[in-house]
Every structure is written in C-alpha cells, then in structure tokens.
Coordinates of C-alpha atoms and ligand atoms in Angstrom, one line a residue:
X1 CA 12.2 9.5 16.2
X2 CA 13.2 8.1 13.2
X3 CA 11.6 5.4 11.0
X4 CA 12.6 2.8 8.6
X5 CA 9.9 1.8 5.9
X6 CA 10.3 -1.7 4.5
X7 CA 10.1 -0.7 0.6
X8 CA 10.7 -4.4 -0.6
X9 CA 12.9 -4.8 -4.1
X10 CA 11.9 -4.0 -7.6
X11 CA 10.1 -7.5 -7.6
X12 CA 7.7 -6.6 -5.2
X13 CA 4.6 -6.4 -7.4
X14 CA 1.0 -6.0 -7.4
X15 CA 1.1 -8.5 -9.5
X16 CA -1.6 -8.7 -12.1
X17 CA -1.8 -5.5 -12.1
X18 CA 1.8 -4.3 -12.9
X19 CA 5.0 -5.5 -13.6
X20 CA 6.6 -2.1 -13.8
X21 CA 5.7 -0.3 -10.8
X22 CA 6.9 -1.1 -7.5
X23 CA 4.0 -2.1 -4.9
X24 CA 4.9 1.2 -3.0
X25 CA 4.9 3.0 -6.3
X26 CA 1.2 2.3 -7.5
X27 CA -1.1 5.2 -7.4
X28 CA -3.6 5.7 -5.0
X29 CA -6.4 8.1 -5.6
X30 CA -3.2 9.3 -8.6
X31 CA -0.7 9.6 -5.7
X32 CA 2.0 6.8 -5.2
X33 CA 1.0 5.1 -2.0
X34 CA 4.4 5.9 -0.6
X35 CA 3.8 9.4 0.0
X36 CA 0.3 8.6 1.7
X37 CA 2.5 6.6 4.1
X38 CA 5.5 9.6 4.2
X39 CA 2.6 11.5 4.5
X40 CA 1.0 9.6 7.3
X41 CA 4.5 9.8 9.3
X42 CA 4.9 13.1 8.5
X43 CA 1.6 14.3 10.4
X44 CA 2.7 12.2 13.4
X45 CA 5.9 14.3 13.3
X46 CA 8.5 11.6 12.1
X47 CA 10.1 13.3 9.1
X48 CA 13.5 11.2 9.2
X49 CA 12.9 8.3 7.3
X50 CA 14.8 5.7 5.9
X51 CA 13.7 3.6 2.8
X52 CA 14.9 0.1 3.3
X53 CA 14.8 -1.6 -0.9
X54 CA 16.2 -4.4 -2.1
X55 CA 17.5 -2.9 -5.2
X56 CA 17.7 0.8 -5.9
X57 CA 14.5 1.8 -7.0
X58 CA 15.0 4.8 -10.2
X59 CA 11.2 5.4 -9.9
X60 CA 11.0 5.9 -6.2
X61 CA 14.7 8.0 -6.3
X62 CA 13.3 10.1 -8.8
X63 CA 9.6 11.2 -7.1
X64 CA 10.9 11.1 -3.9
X65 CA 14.7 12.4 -4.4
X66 CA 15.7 13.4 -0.8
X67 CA 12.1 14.2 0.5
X68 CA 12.5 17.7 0.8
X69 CA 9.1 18.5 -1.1
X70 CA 7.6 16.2 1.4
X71 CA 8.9 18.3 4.4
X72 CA 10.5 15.3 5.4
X73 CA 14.2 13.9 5.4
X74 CA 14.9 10.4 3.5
X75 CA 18.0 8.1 3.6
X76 CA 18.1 5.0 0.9
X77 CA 19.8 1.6 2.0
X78 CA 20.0 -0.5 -0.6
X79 CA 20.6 -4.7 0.1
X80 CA 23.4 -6.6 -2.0
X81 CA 21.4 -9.8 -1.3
X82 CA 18.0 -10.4 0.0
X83 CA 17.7 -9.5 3.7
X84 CA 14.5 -10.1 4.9
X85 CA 12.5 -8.0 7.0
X86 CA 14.8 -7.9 9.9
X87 CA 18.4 -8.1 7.7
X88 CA 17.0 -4.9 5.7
X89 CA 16.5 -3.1 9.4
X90 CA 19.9 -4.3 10.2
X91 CA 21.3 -3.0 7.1
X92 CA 20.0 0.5 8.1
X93 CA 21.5 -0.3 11.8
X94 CA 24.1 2.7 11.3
X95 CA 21.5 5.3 11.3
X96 CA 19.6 4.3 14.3
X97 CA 20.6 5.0 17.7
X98 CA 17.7 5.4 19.8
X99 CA 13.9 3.9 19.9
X100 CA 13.0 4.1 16.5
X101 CA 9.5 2.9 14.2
X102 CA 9.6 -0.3 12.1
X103 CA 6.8 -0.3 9.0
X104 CA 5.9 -2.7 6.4
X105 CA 5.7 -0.6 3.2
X106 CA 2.3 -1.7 2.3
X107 CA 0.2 -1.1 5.2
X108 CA -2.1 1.6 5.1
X109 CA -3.5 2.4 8.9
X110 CA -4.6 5.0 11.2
X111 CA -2.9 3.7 14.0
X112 CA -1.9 6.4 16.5
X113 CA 1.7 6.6 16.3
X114 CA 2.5 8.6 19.5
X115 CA -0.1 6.5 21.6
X116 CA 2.0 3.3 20.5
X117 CA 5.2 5.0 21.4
X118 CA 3.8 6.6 24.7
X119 CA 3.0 2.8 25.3
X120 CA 6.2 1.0 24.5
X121 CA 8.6 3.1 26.5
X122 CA 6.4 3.0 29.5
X123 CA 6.4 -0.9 29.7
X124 CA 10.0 -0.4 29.0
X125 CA 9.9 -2.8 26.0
X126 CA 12.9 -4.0 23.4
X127 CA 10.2 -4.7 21.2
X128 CA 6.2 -3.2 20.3
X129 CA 4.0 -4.9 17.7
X130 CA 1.1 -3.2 16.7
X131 CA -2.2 -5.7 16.0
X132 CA -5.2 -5.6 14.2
X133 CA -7.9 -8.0 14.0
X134 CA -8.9 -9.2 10.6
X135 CA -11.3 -12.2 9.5
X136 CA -8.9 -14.4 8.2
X137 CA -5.6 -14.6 10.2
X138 CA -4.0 -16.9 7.7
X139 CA -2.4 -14.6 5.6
X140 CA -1.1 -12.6 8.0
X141 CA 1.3 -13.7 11.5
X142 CA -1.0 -14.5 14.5
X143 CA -0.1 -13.0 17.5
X144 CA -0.9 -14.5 20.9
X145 CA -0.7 -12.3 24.2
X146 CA -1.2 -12.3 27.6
X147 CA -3.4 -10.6 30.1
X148 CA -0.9 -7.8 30.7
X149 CA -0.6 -7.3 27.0
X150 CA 2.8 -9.5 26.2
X151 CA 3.3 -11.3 23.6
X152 CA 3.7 -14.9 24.1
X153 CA 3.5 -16.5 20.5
X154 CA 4.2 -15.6 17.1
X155 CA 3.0 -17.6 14.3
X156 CA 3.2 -16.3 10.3
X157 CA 0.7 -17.8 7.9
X158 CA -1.1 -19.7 10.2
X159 CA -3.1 -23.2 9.2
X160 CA -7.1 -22.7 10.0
X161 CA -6.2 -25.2 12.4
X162 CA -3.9 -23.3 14.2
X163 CA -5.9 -19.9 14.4
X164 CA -6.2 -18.9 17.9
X165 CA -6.8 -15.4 17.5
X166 CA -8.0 -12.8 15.2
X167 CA -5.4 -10.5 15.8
X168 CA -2.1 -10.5 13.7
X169 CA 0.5 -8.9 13.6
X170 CA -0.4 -5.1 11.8
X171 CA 3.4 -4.4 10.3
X172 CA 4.0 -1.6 12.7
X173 CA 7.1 -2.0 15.3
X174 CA 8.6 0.2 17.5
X175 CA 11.9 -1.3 18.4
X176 CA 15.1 0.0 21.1
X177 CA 18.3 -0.3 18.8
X178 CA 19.3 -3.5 20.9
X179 CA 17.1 -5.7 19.5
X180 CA 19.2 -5.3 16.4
X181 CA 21.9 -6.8 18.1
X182 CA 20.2 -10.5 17.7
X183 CA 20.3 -9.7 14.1
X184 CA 23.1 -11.4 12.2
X185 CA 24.9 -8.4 9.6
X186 CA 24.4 -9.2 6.2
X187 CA 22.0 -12.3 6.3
X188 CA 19.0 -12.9 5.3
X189 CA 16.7 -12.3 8.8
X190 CA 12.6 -11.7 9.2
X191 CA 11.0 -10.3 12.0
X192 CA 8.0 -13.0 11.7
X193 CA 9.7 -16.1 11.5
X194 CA 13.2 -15.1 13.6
X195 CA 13.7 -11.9 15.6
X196 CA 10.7 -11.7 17.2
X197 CA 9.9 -15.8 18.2
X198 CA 14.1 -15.5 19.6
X199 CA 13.3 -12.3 21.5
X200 CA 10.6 -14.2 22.9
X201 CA 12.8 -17.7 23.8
X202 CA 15.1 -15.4 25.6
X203 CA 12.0 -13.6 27.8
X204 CA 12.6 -10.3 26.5
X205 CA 10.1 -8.1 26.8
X206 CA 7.9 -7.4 23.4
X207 CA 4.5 -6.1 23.8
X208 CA 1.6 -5.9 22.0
X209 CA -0.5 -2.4 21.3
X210 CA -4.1 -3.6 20.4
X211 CA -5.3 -0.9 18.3
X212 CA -9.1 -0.8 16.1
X213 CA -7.7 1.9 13.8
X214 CA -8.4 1.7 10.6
X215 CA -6.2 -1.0 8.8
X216 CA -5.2 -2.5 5.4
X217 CA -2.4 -4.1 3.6
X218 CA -2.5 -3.3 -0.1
X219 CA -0.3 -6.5 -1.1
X220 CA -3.7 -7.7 -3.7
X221 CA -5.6 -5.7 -6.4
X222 CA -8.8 -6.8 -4.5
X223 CA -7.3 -5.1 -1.1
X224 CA -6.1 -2.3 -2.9
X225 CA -9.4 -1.8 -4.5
X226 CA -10.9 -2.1 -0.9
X227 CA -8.6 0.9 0.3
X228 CA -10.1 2.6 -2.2
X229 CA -13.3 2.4 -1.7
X230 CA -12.5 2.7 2.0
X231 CA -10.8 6.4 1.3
X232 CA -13.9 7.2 -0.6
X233 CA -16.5 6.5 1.9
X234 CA -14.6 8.2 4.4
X235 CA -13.6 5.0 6.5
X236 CA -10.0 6.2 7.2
X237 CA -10.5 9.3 8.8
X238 CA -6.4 10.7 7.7
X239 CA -6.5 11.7 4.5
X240 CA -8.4 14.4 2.4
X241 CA -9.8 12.2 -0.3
X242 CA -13.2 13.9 -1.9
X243 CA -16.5 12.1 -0.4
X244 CA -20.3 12.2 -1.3
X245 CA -20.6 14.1 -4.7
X246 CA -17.3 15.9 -4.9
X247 CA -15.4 16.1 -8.2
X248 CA -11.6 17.0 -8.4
X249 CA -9.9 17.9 -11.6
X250 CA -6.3 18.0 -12.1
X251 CA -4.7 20.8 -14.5
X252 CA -5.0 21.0 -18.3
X253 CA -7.7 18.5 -18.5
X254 CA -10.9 18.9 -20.2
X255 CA -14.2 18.0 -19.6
X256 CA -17.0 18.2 -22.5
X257 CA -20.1 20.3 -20.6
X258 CA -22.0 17.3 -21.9
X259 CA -20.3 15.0 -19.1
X260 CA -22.6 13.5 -16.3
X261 CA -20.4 13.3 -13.5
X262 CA -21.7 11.7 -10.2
X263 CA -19.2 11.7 -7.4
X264 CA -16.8 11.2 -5.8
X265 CA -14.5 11.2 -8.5
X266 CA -11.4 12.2 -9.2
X267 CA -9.9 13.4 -12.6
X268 CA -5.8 13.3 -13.1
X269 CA -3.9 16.4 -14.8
X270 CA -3.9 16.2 -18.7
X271 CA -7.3 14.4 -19.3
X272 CA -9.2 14.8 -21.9
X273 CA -13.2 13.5 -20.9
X274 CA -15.9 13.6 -24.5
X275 CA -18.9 14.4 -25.5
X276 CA -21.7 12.5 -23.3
X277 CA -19.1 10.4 -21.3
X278 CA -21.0 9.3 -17.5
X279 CA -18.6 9.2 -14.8
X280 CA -20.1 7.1 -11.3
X281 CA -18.3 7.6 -8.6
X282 CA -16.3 6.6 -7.2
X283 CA -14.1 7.3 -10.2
X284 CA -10.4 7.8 -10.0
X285 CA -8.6 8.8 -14.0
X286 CA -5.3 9.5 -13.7
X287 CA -3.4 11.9 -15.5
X288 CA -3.0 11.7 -19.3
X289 CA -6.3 10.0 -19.7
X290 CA -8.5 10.2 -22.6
X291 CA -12.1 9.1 -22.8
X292 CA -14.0 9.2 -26.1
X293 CA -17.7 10.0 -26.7
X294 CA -20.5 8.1 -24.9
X295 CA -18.5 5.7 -22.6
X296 CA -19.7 5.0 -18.9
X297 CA -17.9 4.7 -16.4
X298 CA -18.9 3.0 -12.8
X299 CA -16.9 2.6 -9.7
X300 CA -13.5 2.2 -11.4
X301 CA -9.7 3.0 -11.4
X302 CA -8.1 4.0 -13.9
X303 CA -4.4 4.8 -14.0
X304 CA -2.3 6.7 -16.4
X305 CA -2.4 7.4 -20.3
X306 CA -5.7 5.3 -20.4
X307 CA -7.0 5.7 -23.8
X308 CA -10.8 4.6 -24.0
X309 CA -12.6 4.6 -27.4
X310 CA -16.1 5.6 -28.0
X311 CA -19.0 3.6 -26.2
X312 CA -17.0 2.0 -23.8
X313 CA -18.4 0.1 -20.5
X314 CA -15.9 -0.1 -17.5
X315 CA -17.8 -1.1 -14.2
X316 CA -16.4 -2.1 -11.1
X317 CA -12.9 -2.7 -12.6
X318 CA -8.9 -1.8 -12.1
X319 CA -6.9 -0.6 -15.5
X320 CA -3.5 0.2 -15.1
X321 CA -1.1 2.1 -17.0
X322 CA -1.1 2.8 -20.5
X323 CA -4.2 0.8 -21.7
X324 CA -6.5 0.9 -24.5
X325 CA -9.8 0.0 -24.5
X326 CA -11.1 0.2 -28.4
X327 CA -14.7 1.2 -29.1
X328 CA -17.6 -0.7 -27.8
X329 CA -15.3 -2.7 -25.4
X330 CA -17.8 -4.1 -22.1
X331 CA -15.4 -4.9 -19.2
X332 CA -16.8 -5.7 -15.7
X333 CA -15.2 -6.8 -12.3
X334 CA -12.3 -7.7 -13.8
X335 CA -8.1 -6.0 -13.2
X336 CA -6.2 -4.9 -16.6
X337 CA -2.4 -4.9 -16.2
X338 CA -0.4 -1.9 -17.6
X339 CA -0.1 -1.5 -21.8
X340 CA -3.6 -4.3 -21.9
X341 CA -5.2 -3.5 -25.5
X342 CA -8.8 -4.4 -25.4
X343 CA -9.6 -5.0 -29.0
X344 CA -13.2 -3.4 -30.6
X345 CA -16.5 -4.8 -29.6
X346 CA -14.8 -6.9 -27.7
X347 CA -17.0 -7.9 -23.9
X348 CA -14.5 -9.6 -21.6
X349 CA -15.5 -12.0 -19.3
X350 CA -16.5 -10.5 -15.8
X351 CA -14.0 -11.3 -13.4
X352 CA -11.5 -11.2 -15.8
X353 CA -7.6 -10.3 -14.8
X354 CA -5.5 -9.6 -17.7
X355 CA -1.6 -9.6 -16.8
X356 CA 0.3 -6.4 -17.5
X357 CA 3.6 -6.4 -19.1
X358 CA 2.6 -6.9 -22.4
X359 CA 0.4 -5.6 -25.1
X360 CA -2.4 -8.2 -24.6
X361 CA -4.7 -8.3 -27.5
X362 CA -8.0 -10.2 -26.0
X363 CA -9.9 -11.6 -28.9
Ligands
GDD1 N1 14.0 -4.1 2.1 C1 13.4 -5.2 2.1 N2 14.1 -6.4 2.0 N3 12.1 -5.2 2.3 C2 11.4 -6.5 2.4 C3 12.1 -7.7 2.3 C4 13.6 -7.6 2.0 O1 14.2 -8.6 1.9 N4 11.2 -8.7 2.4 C5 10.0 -8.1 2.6 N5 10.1 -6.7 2.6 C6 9.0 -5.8 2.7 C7 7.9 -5.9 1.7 O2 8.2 -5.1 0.6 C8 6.7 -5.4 2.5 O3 6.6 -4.0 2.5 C9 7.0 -5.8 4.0 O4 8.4 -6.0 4.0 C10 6.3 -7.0 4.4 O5 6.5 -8.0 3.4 P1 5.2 -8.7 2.7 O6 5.8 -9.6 1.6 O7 4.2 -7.7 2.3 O8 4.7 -9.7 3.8 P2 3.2 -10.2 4.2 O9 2.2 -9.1 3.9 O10 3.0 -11.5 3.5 O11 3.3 -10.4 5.8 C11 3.8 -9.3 6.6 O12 2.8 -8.3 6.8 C12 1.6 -8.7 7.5 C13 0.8 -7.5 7.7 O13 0.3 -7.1 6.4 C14 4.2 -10.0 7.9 O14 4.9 -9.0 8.7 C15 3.0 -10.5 8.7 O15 3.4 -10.9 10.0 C16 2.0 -9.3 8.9 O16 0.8 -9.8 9.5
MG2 MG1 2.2 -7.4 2.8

C-alpha cells in the first residue's frame, strides 16, 4: 500500500523556533522528524511513499534523496499553487490506484496501521479517519460518530461552545482512490473543511477507527518539547530512544572525564563537552556542539553548532541551530530560535521565546 505524507511548503514553520527548517525537517532526539515518520511507515511495511510539498524542499531532497538509505521508495509532487490538504493528495492522484494511507506530516502516533486498514476495507469504506482524544478539541477538527462507528459530523477548530466530543480527527486517512474523484484538479481543496463534510452530504460511507495509541502533533515548540519528553520516558513504545540513565554519544565528540552526566541524554557527532560541564537528563546536543567549562545543563534541547561559553545555566529550555550563549548566560523555560546570541552575564527572563532568523543580541 502506498502512502502520501502531507509535507506542507517551505513556510510551514515551527515558528519561534526556526525560520529555516521545515516543520518536518526539525530534529528530533538529532534526527529530522520525517524519518521517525518514514521510519514509522516503514516498520508497518509501507515503503512507497509520496511527499506531497508545497514548494520543492532542497533540505528534504537532499537527506532524503530517493529514500533508498531508508529501505523505502519516495516520489516528490510538488504544488504550483497552494492546494490544501485534499488538492495536494489530488496532485499526487497519478500515482495512486488502489486503497492507499493519507498522513499529516506532523503527527507523531503509534496507531496500528494494519489494524486501521484491516478495519476500513472490511466496512468497505471510501473513507477512514483515525481519532484520538485530546483535552482540548479546539485546535484540532472534532469528529462526531455513530454507534456503528460512522462518522456523522466534521467540525475543524471548533468554538468551546461547539465541543461535543473529545475526539478529533488524528491526521491519519486511509482512503479508496474514488474519493479523489470529488476533488477538483488543481484547486485549492482540504480534507477538514470540504472532502470529507461532501463525502458525508452525499451518504458515503467514511468511518472512524477509535484508537488510544500514543498521539501528538508537533505543530508548537511546547508539543514538540512534550514529544520529547514523551520518547524519553518511554510513553511511545516505537522507537529506540535511550530511557533511565542511558547516555548516547555520537562520533568524534569529546567528553572531558570530569563531566557529570545523568541520563538519558543524548550527545550529537562532533561535540566537544568541558571540564566540569553537568548534563541532566533528559539532554539532547546535537552535532557540532560545544560546551565550555562548568555549565549545567537540565532537561534541554539543544540543536546544532550550539556554542555555550563557560558557566552557563540552560534548564528546561529549546535552543535551535547555531546559537551562542556567552559566559555566565542563566536561561530558563524559555525557546531560542536558530543563530540567537545571548550576550555575557546576561539572565533572560524565564519563559522567554526569542525568534530565530536573526542574530538576536538580548541585552
Ligand atoms: N502539500 C501540502 N499542501 N501540504 C499541506 C497543505 C498544502 O497546501 N496545507 C497543509 N498541509 C500539511 C501541513 O504541512 C501538515 O503536515 C498537514 O497538512 C496538516 O496541516 P496543519 O496546518 O498542521 O493543520 P492542523 O494541525 O491545524 O490541523 C490538522 O491536523 C489536526 C491533527 O493534528 C487537521 O487535519 C485537523 O483536522 C486535525 O485534527
Ligand atoms: Mg498540525
């Protein structure tokens, strides 16, 4: 079965964080969270994937080429003007010919795959939405069903007011090739406000697959934080992530034998970690990093090239590429977008989100 992944364009951003990095691109636990979804597909036996992006994306072409390293096959379509969810499925309509797999590209789940497909061809459906339930609907499109598991209403973004339901809808589709039929070619179409609410006017049969897998979409720092700590405490059961104390170092990186390291933590390739520097996990560096003498380190991501200076305090914080934190810098709770300069001495205001893009000097 194939699948189509709904990559977004080069302006999908996890915006403070980066303005460079595509929100499929960013790195989590230092591996772009595209390949933890490939990845994901891959285990369920769905290697022929197609990437459906706005624009063409030189970072993901480039990591990702034709997916071969990844054991899997992947096709590019690429849209001339926005599509929407649906129109960027239509666009891809050429290479799908049987029941095929729909998948928002920044989802992160442990939903069983071949149960959900085992499911939809039995009822004989044109259309299966996965759901989750989360505690606040309102971001997300509400899904009301039925007793024999059909969906009978499909609201996005929901008022309060309107919340009938915890469950929404979880980004996962498995659709029969017909359904792309209602699509108009070449226009801007979404699942969530028009294919699925006409498939339901015209009493076609879409289902719902319930599922309490584990469940996240990374589209905030604060939910992408969560997925972290999620991986780390061993929440989502898929992926080898170290747990409890464990420590993994990339290649080429050195680590003082002064370092106090409680984990989990994980250290990228080309790190450089000084004299007396305490590492509490869970601690992700990625590669490049350097981290002078006597700095601590709490619960933190860091992405590439970080450079710290000496006596630096990062707790409970995001830092994305290429930032420098000068000596005796104190940042807490707060999200550093990529090239941020922290200035020395300087104790930034907890909560603090700094916007990447530009060399930032905080005062
Ligand atoms: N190729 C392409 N073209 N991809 C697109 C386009 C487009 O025009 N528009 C959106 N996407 C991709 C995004 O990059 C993302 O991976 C996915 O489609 C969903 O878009 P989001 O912008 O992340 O939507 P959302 O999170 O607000 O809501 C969606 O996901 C929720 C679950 O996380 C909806 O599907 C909700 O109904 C759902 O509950
Ligand atoms: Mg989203």
């Amino acid at each position: 079965m194939k699948a189509v992944i709904l990559v977004g364009g080069e302006a999908t951003r996890l915006l403070p964080l980066t303005c460079n990095t595509p929100k499929v691109m960013v790195p989590v636990i230092n591996i772009p969270f595209l390949e933890h979804v490939i990845h994901y597909l891959s285990q369920h036996q769905i290697k022929d994937i197609i990437l459906a992006q706005r624009h063409l994306s030189q970072s993901i072409k480039s990591y990702f080429g034709n997916g071969s390293r990844f054991e899997v096959e992947l096709t590019c379509t690429i849209e001339d003007i926005p599509l929407g969810t649906a129109g960027a499925v239509k666009n891809a309509e050429q290479y799908l010919d049987d029941t095929f797999l729909v998948l928002n590209g920044d989802i992160y789940t442990d939903l069983d795959i071949a149960a959900m497909i085992d499911f939809h061809l039995k009822r004989k459906a044109k259309a299966t939405i996965a759901l989750t339930p989360v505690d606040d609907p309102t971001s997300y499109g509400l899904i009301e069903t039925n007793a024999q598991g059909r969906v009978t209403r499909f609201l996005e973004k929901p008022q309060w007011s309107e919340v009938t339901t915890n469950m929404i809808n979880a980004g996962t589709y498995v659709l029969e090739p017909e359904a792309l039929n209602r699509i108009p070619p070449q226009a801007n179409f979404s699942f969530e406000h028009e294919l699925f609410p006409l498939l339901l006017d015209q009493g076609e049969p879409v289902y719902a697959y319930t599922s309490s897998a584990y469940w996240i979409d990374i589209g905030t720092p604060e939910k992408y934080f969560q997925l972290h700590r999620d991986l780390f405490s061993g929440n989502s059961a898929r992926h080898s992530c170290p747990i409890g104390d464990e420590v993994l170092v990339g290649e080429q990186s050195y680590i003082h034998p002064t370092v106090h390291i409680r984990g989990p933590a994980v250290i990228g390739s080309n790190c450089i970690i000084g004299h007396k520097v305490k590492l509490t996990g869970p601690v992700v560096i990625g590669s490049g990093g350097t981290i002078q003498e006597d700095s601590v380190i709490e619960e933190s991501i860091i992405w590439r090239n970080a450079q710290l200076g000496q006596r630096v305090s990062l707790k409970n914080s995001i830092v994305a590429d290429n930032c420098r934190l000068n000596d005796n810098t104190t940042i807490e709770d707060s999200i550093l977008g990529d090239s941020v300069t922290v200035v020395s001495g300087c104790k930034l205001e907890p909560g603090s989100k700094i916007w990447s893009g530009t060399t930032v000097e905080v005062p």
